[in-house]
mmCIF file of C-alpha atoms in Angstrom:
data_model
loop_
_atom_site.group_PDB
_atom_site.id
_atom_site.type_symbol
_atom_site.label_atom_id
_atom_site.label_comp_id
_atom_site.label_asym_id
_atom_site.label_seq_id
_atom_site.Cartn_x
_atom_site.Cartn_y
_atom_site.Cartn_z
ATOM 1 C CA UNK W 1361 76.590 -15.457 4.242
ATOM 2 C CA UNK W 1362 75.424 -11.898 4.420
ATOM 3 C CA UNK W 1363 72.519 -11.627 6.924
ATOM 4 C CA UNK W 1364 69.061 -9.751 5.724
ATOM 5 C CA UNK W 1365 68.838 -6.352 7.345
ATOM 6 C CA UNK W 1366 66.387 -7.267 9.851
ATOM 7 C CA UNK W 1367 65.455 -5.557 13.231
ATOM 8 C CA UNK W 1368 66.204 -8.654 14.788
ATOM 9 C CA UNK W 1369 65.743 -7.357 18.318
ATOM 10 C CA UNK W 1370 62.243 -6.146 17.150
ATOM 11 C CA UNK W 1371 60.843 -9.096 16.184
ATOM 12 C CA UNK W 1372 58.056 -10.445 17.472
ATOM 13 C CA UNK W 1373 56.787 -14.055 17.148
ATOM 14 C CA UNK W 1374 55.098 -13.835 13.952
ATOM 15 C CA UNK W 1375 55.638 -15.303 9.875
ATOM 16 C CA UNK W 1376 58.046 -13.413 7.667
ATOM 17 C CA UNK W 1377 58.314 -15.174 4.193
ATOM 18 C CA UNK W 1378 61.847 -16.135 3.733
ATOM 19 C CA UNK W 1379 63.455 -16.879 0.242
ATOM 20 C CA UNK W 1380 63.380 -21.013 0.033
ATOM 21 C CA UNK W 1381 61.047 -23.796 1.954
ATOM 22 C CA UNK W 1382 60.924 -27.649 0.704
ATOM 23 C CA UNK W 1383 58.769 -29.489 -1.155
ATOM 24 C CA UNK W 1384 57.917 -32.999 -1.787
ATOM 25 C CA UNK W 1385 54.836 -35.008 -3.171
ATOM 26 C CA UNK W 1386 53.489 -38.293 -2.630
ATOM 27 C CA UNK W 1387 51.533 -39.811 -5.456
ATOM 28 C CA UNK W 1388 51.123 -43.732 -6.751
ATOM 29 C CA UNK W 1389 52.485 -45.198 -3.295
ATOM 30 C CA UNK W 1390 56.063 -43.029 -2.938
ATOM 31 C CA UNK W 1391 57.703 -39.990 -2.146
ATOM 32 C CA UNK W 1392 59.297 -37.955 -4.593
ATOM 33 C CA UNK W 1393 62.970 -36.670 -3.998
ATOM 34 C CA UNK W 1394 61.827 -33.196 -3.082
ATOM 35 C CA UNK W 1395 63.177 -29.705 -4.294
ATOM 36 C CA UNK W 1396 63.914 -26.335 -2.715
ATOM 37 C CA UNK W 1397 61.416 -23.339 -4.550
ATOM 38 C CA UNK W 1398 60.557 -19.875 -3.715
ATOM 39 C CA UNK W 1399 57.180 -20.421 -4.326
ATOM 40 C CA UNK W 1400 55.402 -20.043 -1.009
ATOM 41 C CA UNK W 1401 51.922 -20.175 -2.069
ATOM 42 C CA UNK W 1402 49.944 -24.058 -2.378
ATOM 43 C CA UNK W 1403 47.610 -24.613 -4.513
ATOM 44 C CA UNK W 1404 45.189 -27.195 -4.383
ATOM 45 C CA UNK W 1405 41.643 -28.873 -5.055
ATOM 46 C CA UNK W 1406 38.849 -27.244 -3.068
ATOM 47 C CA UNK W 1407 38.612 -31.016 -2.240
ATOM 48 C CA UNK W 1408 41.667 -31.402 -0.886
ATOM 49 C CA UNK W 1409 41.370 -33.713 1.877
ATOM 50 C CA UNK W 1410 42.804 -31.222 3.906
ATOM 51 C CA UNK W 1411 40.779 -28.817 3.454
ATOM 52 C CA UNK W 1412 37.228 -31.547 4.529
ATOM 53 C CA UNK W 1413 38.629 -33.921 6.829
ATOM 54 C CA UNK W 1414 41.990 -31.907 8.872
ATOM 55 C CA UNK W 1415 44.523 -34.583 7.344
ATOM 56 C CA UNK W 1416 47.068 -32.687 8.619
ATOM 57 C CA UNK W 1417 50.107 -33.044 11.098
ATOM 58 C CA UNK W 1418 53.242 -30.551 11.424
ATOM 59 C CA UNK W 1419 56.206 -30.315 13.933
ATOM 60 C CA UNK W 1420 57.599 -26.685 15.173
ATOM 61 C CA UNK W 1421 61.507 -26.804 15.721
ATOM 62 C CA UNK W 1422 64.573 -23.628 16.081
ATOM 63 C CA UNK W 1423 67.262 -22.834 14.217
ATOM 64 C CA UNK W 1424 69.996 -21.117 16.009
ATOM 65 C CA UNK W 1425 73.599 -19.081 16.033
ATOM 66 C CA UNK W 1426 75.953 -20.230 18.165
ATOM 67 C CA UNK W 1427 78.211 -17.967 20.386
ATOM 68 C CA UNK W 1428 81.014 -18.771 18.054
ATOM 69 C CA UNK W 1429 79.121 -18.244 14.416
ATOM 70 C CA UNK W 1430 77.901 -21.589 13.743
ATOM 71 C CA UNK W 1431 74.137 -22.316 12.835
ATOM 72 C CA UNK W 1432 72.600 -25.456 14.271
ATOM 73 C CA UNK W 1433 69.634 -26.910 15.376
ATOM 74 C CA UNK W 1434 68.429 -28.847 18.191
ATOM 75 C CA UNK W 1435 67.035 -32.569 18.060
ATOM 76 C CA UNK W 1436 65.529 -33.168 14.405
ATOM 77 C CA UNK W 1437 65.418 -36.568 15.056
ATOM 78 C CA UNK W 1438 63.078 -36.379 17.691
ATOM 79 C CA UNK W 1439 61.024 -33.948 15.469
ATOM 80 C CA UNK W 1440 61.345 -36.531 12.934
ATOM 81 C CA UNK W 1441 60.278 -39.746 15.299
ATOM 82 C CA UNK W 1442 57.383 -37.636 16.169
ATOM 83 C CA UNK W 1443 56.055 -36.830 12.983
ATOM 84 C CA UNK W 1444 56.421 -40.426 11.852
ATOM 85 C CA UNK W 1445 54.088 -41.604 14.776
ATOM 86 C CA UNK W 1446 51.911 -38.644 14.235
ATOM 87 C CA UNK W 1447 51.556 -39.282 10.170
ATOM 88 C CA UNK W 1448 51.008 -43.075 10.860
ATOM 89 C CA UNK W 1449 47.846 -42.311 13.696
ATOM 90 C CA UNK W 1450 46.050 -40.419 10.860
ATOM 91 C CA UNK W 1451 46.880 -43.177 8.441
ATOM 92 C CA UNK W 1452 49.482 -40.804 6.762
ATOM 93 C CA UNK W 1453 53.132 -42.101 4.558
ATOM 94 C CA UNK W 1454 55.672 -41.771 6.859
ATOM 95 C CA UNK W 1455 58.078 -39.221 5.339
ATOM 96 C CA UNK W 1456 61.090 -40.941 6.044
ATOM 97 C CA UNK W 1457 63.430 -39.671 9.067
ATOM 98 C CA UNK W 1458 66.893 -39.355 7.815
ATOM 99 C CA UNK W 1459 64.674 -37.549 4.462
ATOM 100 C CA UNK W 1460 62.936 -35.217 7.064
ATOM 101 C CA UNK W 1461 66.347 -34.166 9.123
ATOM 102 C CA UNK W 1462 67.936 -33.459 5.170
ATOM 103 C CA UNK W 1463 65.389 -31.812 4.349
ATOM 104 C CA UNK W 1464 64.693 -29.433 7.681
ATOM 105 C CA UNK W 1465 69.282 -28.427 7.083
ATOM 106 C CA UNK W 1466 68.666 -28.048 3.357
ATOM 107 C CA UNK W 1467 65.751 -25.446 4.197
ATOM 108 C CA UNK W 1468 67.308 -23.766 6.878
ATOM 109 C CA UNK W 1469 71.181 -23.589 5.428
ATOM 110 C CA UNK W 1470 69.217 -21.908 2.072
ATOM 111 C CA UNK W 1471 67.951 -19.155 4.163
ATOM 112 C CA UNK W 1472 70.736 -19.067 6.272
ATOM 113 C CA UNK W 1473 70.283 -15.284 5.584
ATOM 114 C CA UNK W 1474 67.533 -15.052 8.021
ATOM 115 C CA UNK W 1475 69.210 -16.735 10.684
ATOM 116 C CA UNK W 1476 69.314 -14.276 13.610
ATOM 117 C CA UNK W 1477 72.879 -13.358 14.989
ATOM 118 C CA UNK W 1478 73.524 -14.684 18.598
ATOM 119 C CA UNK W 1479 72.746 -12.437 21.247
ATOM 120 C CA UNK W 1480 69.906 -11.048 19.205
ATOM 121 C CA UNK W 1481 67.323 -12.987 21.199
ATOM 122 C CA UNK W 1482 65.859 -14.342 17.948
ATOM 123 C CA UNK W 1483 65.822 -17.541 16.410
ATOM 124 C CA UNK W 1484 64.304 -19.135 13.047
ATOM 125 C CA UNK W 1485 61.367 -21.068 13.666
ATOM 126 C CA UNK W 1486 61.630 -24.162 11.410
ATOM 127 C CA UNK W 1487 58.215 -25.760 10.253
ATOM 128 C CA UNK W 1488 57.660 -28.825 8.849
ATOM 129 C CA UNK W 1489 54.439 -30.110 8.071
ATOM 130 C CA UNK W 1490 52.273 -32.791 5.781
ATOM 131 C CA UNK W 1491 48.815 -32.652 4.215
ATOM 132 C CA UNK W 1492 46.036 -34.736 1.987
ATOM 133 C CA UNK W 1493 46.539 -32.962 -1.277
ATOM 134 C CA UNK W 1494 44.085 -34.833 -3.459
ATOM 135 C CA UNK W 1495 40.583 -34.822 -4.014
ATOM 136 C CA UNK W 1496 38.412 -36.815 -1.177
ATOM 137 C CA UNK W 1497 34.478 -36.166 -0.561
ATOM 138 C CA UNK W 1498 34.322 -39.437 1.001
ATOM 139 C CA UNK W 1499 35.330 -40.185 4.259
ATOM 140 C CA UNK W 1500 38.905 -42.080 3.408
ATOM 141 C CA UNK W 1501 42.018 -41.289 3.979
ATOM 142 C CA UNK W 1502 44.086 -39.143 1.198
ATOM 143 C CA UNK W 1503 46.179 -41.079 -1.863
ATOM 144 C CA UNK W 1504 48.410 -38.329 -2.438
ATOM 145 C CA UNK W 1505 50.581 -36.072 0.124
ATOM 146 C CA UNK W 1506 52.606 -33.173 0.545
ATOM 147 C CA UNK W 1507 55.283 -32.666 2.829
ATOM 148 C CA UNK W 1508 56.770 -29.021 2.832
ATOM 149 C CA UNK W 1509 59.730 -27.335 5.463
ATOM 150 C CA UNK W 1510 59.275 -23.613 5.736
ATOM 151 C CA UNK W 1511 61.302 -21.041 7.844
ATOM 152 C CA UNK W 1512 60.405 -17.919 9.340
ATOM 153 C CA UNK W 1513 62.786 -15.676 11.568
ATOM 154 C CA UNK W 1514 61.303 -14.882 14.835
ATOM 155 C CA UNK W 1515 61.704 -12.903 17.994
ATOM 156 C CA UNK W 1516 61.471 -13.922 21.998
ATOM 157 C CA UNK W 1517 57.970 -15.180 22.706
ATOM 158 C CA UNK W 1518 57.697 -13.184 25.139
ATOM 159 C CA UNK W 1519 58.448 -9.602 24.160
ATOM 160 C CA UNK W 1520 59.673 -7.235 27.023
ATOM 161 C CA UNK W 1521 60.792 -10.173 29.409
ATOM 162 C CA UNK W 1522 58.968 -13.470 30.878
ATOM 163 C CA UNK W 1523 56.452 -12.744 33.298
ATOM 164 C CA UNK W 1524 54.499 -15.313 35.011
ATOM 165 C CA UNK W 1525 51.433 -16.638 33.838
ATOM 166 C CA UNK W 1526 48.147 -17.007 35.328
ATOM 167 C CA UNK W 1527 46.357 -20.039 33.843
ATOM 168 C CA UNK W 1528 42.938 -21.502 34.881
ATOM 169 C CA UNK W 1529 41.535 -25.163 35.255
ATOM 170 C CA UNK W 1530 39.504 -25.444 31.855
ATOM 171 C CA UNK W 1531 36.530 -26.888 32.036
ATOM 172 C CA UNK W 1532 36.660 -28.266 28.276
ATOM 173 C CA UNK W 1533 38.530 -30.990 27.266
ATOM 174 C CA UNK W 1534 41.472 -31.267 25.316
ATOM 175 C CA UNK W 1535 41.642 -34.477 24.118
ATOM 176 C CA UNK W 1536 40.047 -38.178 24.863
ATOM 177 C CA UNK W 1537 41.256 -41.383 26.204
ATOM 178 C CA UNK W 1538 42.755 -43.514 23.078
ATOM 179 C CA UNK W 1539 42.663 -40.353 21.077
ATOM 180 C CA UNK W 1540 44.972 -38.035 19.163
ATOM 181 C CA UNK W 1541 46.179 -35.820 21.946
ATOM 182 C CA UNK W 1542 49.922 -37.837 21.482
ATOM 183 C CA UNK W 1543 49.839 -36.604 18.615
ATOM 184 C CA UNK W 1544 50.778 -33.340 16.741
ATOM 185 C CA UNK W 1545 47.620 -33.133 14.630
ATOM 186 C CA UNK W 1546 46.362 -30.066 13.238
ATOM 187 C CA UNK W 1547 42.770 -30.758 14.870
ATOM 188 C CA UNK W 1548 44.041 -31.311 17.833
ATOM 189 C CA UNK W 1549 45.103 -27.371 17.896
ATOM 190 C CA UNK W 1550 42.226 -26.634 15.937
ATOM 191 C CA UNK W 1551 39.791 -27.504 18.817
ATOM 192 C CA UNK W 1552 41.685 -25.743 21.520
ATOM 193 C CA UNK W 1553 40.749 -22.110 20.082
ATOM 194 C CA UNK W 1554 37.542 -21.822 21.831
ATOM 195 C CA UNK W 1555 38.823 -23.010 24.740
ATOM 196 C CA UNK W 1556 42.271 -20.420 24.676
ATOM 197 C CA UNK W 1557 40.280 -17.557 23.738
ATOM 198 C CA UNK W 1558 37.578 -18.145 26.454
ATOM 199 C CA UNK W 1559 40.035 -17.907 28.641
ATOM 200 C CA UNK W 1560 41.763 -14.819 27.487
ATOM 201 C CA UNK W 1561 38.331 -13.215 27.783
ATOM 202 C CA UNK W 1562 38.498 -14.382 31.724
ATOM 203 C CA UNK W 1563 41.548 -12.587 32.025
ATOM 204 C CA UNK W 1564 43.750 -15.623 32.484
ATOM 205 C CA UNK W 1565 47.058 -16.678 29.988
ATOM 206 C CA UNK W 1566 46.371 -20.361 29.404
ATOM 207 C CA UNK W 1567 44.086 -23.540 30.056
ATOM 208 C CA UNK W 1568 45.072 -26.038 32.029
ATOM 209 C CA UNK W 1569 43.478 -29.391 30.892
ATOM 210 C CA UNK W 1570 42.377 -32.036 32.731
ATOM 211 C CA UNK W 1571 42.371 -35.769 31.749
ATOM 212 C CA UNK W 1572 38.599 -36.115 30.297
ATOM 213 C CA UNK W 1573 37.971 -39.436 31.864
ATOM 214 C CA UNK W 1574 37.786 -38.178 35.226
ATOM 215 C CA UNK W 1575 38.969 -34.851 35.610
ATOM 216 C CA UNK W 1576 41.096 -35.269 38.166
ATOM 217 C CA UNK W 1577 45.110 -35.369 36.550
ATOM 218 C CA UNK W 1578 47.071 -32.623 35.472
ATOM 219 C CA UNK W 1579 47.477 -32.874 31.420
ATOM 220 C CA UNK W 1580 48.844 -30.120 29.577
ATOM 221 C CA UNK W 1581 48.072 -26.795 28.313
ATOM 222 C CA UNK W 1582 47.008 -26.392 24.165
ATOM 223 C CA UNK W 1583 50.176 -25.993 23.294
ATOM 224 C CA UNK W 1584 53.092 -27.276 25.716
ATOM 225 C CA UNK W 1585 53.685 -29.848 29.120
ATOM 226 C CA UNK W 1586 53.526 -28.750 32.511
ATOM 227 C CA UNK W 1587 56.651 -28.892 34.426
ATOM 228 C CA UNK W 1588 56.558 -28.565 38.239
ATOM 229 C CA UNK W 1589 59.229 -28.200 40.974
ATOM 230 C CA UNK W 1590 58.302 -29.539 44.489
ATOM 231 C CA UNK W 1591 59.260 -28.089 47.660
ATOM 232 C CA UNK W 1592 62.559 -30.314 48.160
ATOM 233 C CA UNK W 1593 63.531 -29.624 44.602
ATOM 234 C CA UNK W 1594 62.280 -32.569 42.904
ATOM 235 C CA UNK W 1595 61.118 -31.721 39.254
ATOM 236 C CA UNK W 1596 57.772 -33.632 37.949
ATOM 237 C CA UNK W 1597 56.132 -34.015 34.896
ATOM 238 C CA UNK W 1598 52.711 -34.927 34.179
ATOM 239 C CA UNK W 1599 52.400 -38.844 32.866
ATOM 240 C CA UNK W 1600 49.875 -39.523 30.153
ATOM 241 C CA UNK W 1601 48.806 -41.889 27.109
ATOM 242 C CA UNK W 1602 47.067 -38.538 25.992
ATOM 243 C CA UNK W 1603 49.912 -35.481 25.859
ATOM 244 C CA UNK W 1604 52.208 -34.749 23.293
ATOM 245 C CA UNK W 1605 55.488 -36.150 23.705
ATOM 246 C CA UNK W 1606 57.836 -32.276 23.978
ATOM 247 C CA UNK W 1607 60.755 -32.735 22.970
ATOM 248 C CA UNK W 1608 61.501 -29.555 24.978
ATOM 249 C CA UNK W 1609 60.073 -31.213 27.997
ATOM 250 C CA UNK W 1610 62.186 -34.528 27.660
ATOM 251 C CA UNK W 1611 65.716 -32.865 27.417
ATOM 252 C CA UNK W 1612 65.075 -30.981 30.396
ATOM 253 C CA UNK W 1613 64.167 -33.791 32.382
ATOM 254 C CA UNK W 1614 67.217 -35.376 31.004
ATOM 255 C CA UNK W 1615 69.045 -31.650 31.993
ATOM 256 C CA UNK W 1616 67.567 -31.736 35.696
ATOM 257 C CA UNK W 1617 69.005 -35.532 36.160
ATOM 258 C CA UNK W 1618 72.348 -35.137 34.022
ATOM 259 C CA UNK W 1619 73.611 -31.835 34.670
ATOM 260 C CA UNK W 1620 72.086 -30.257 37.770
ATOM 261 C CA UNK W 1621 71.906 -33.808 39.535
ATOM 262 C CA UNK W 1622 68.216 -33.454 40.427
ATOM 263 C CA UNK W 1623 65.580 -36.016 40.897
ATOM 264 C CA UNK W 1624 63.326 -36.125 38.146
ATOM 265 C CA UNK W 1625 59.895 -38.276 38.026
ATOM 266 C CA UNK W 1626 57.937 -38.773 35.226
ATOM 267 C CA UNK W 1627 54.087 -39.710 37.016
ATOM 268 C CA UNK W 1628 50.667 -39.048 36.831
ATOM 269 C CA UNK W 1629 50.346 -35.844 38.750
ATOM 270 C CA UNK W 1630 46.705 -34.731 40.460
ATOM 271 C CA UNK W 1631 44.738 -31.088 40.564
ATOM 272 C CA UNK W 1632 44.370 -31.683 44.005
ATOM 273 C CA UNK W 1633 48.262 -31.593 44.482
ATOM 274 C CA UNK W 1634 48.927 -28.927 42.524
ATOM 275 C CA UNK W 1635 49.301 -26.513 45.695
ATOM 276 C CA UNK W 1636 52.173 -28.637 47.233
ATOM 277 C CA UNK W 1637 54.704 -27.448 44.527
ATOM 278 C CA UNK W 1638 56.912 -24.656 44.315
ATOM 279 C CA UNK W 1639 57.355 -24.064 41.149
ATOM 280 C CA UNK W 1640 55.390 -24.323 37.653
ATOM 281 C CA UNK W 1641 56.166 -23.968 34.732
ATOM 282 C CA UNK W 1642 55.497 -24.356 30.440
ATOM 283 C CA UNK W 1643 57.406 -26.368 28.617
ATOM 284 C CA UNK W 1644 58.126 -26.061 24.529
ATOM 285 C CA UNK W 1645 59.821 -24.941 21.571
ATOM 286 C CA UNK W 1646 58.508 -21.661 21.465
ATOM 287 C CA UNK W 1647 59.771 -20.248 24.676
ATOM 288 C CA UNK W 1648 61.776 -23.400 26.034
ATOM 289 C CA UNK W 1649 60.293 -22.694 29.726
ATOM 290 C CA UNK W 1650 57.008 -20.141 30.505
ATOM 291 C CA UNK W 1651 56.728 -19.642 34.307
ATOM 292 C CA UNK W 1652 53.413 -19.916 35.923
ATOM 293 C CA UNK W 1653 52.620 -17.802 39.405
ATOM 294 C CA UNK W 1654 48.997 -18.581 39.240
ATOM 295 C CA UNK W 1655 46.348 -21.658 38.782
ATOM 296 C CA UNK W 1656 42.884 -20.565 38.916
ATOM 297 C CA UNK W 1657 40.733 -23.821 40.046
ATOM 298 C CA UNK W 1658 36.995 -22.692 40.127
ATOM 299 C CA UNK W 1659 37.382 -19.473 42.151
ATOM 300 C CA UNK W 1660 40.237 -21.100 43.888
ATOM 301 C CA UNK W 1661 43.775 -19.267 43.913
ATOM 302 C CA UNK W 1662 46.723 -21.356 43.867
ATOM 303 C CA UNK W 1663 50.192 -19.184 44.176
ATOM 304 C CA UNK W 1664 53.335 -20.576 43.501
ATOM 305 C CA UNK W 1665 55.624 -19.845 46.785
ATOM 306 C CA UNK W 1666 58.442 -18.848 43.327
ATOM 307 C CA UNK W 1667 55.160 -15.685 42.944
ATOM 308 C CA UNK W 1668 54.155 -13.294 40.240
ATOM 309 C CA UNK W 1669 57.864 -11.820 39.469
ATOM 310 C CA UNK W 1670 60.335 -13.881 38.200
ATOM 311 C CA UNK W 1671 61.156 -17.888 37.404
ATOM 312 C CA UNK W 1672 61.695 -19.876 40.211
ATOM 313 C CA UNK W 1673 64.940 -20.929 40.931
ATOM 314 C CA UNK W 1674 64.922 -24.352 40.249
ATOM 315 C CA UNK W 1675 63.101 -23.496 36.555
ATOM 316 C CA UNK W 1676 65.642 -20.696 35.862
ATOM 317 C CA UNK W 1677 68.280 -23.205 36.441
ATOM 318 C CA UNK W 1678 66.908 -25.577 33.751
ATOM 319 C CA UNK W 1679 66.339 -22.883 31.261
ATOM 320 C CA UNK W 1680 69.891 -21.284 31.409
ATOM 321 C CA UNK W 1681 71.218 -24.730 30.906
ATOM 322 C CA UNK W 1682 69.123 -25.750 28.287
ATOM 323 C CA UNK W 1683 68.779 -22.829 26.048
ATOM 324 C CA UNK W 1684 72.820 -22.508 27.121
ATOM 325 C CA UNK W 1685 73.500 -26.259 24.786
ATOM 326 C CA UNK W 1686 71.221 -25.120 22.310
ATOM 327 C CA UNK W 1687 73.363 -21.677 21.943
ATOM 328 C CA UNK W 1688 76.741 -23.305 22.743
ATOM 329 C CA UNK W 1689 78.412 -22.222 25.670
ATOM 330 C CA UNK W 1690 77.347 -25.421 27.075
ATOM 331 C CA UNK W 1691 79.018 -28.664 26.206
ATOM 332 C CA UNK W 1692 75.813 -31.095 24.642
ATOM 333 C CA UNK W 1693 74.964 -34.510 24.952
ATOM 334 C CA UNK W 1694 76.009 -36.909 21.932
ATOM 335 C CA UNK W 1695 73.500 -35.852 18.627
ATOM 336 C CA UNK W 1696 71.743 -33.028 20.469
ATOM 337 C CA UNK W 1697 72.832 -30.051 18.686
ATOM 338 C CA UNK W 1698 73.136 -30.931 14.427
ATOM 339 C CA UNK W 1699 75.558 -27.852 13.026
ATOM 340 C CA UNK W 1700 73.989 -26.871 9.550
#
């Protein structure tokens, strides 16, 4: 397939409509079989439930070429297992997994157009998301659903080269005990935009949240899990009932064990620790790893020994190898990488 002539290496992370995205409704207790359109624009009931009560979930996934031509993508079934427990929190139909994974290939192999070449730095962002469609001014959940897949090709999330953040303790909280913070909810993200933009007025690149019943564990950030490298090269990862479950973040514990033979521990981890690690980093689709030099804790400077430059060394070695499977010129585990 001829590609579009894109700038790919110009792209930044940002939507460009792209020719086909998937559709399917769900009205008197089932899911219809779905259909490919070009029709990008919904259209709905002003009392959409939706649009009154944030009956929404989505997942955020990459489409990729391979060194050697072939387009694939990385772990839909995860993305899939992860929307079902996020559609069945907010009382939701569970779009059905092996529907969701057809559904994300059909999208992506009809605008396999817009897939950027390899070695362009880009990727196409895959999103798949559901919503109340029908009328509710009560407080219920919906009767009638719409799941839709659509693609957009983007560039590096970081343009010009990753640089390491500077993030700050937030003093807001992200999400409560027994909550939805496992979940990828749209209100979850929604309430995190005070918070994010507060903090880019303070000069700093993210929030670090807390856990809200006593403030004292390491959570995650609005948007993706905390990975941290201790000083004997040990790689942790924040333990919660309350974070979203990255897929991003499991493979590369699985990476660190499997394939560069490092301990990995999965436990609660505490602010007041925080300075005994080496490295920090972000962990998530977007930009597979974001490296932090910086924690701002109330006035209080915490900086990485890895500093202000460059990824650690430990966190450069888990990126390479990761984003090296998902690009092919390294061998994957069983079911990771699904050629389209």
């Amino acid at each position: 397939m001829e590609k579009k002539n894109i700038d790919w290496a110009g792209l930044g992370f940002g939507y460009i409509k792209t020719d086909y995205r998937f559709v399917s409704n769900y009205k008197n207790g089932a899911w219809d079989e779905g259909i490919l359109t070009q029709e990008a624009n919904v259209v709905m009931n002003e009392c959409a439930g939706v649009l009154q009560y944030a009956q929404t979930v989505f997942e955020g996934m990459k489409a990729y070429t391979t060194t050697d031509g072939r387009i694939v993508t990385f772990r839909p079934d995860l993305n899939a297992e992860r929307m079902e427990q996020s559609a069945a929190r907010l009382e939701m139909p569970v779009y059905p997994r092996d529907k969701f994974v057809e559904a994300v290939l059909k999208t992506v192999k009809a605008n396999g157009a817009y897939v950027p070449p390899y070695g362009s730095g880009a990727t196409l962002y895959v999103r798949p998301f559901m919503f109340g469609s029908d009328s509710v001014i009560g407080v219920k959940p919906s009767e009638e659903y719409q799941f839709r897949v659509f693609t957009t090709p983007v560039g590096p999330y970081f343009k010009g080269g990753v640089r390491p953040l500077t993030i700050r303790v937030c003093d807001f909280d992200r999400a409560a005990p027994r909550g939805t913070g496992h979940i990828k909810a749209g209100l979850n993200y929604a309430m995190s935009l005070h918070a994010i933009m507060d903090a880019h007025q303070q000069g700093y690149d993210e929030n670090m949240y807390l856990d809200a019943a006593t403030r004292t564990k390491v959570e995650e950030t609005g948007g993706a899990n905390f990975l941290f490298v201790t000083r004997d090269g040990k790689v942790v990862t924040p333990k919660s009932d309350s974070i979203l479950p990255s897929i991003t973040r499991r493979s590369l514990v699985q990476v660190a064990r499997e394939y560069l033979g490092l301990e990995a521990q999965e436990r609660e981890v505490y602010a007041k620790e925080l300075g005994e690690f080496a490295e920090c980093g972000l962990c998530g689709t977007a930009a597979v790893i974001s490296p932090v030099g910086k924690i701002v804790d109330h006035g209080k400077e915490i900086i990485f020994p890895s500093g202000m430059e460059q990824m650690g060394p430990v966190t450069k070695k888990l990126y390479d190898t990761l984003t090296g499977i998902q690009m092919g010129t390294i061998k994957a585990p069983e079911g990771w990488v699904v050629e389209i």
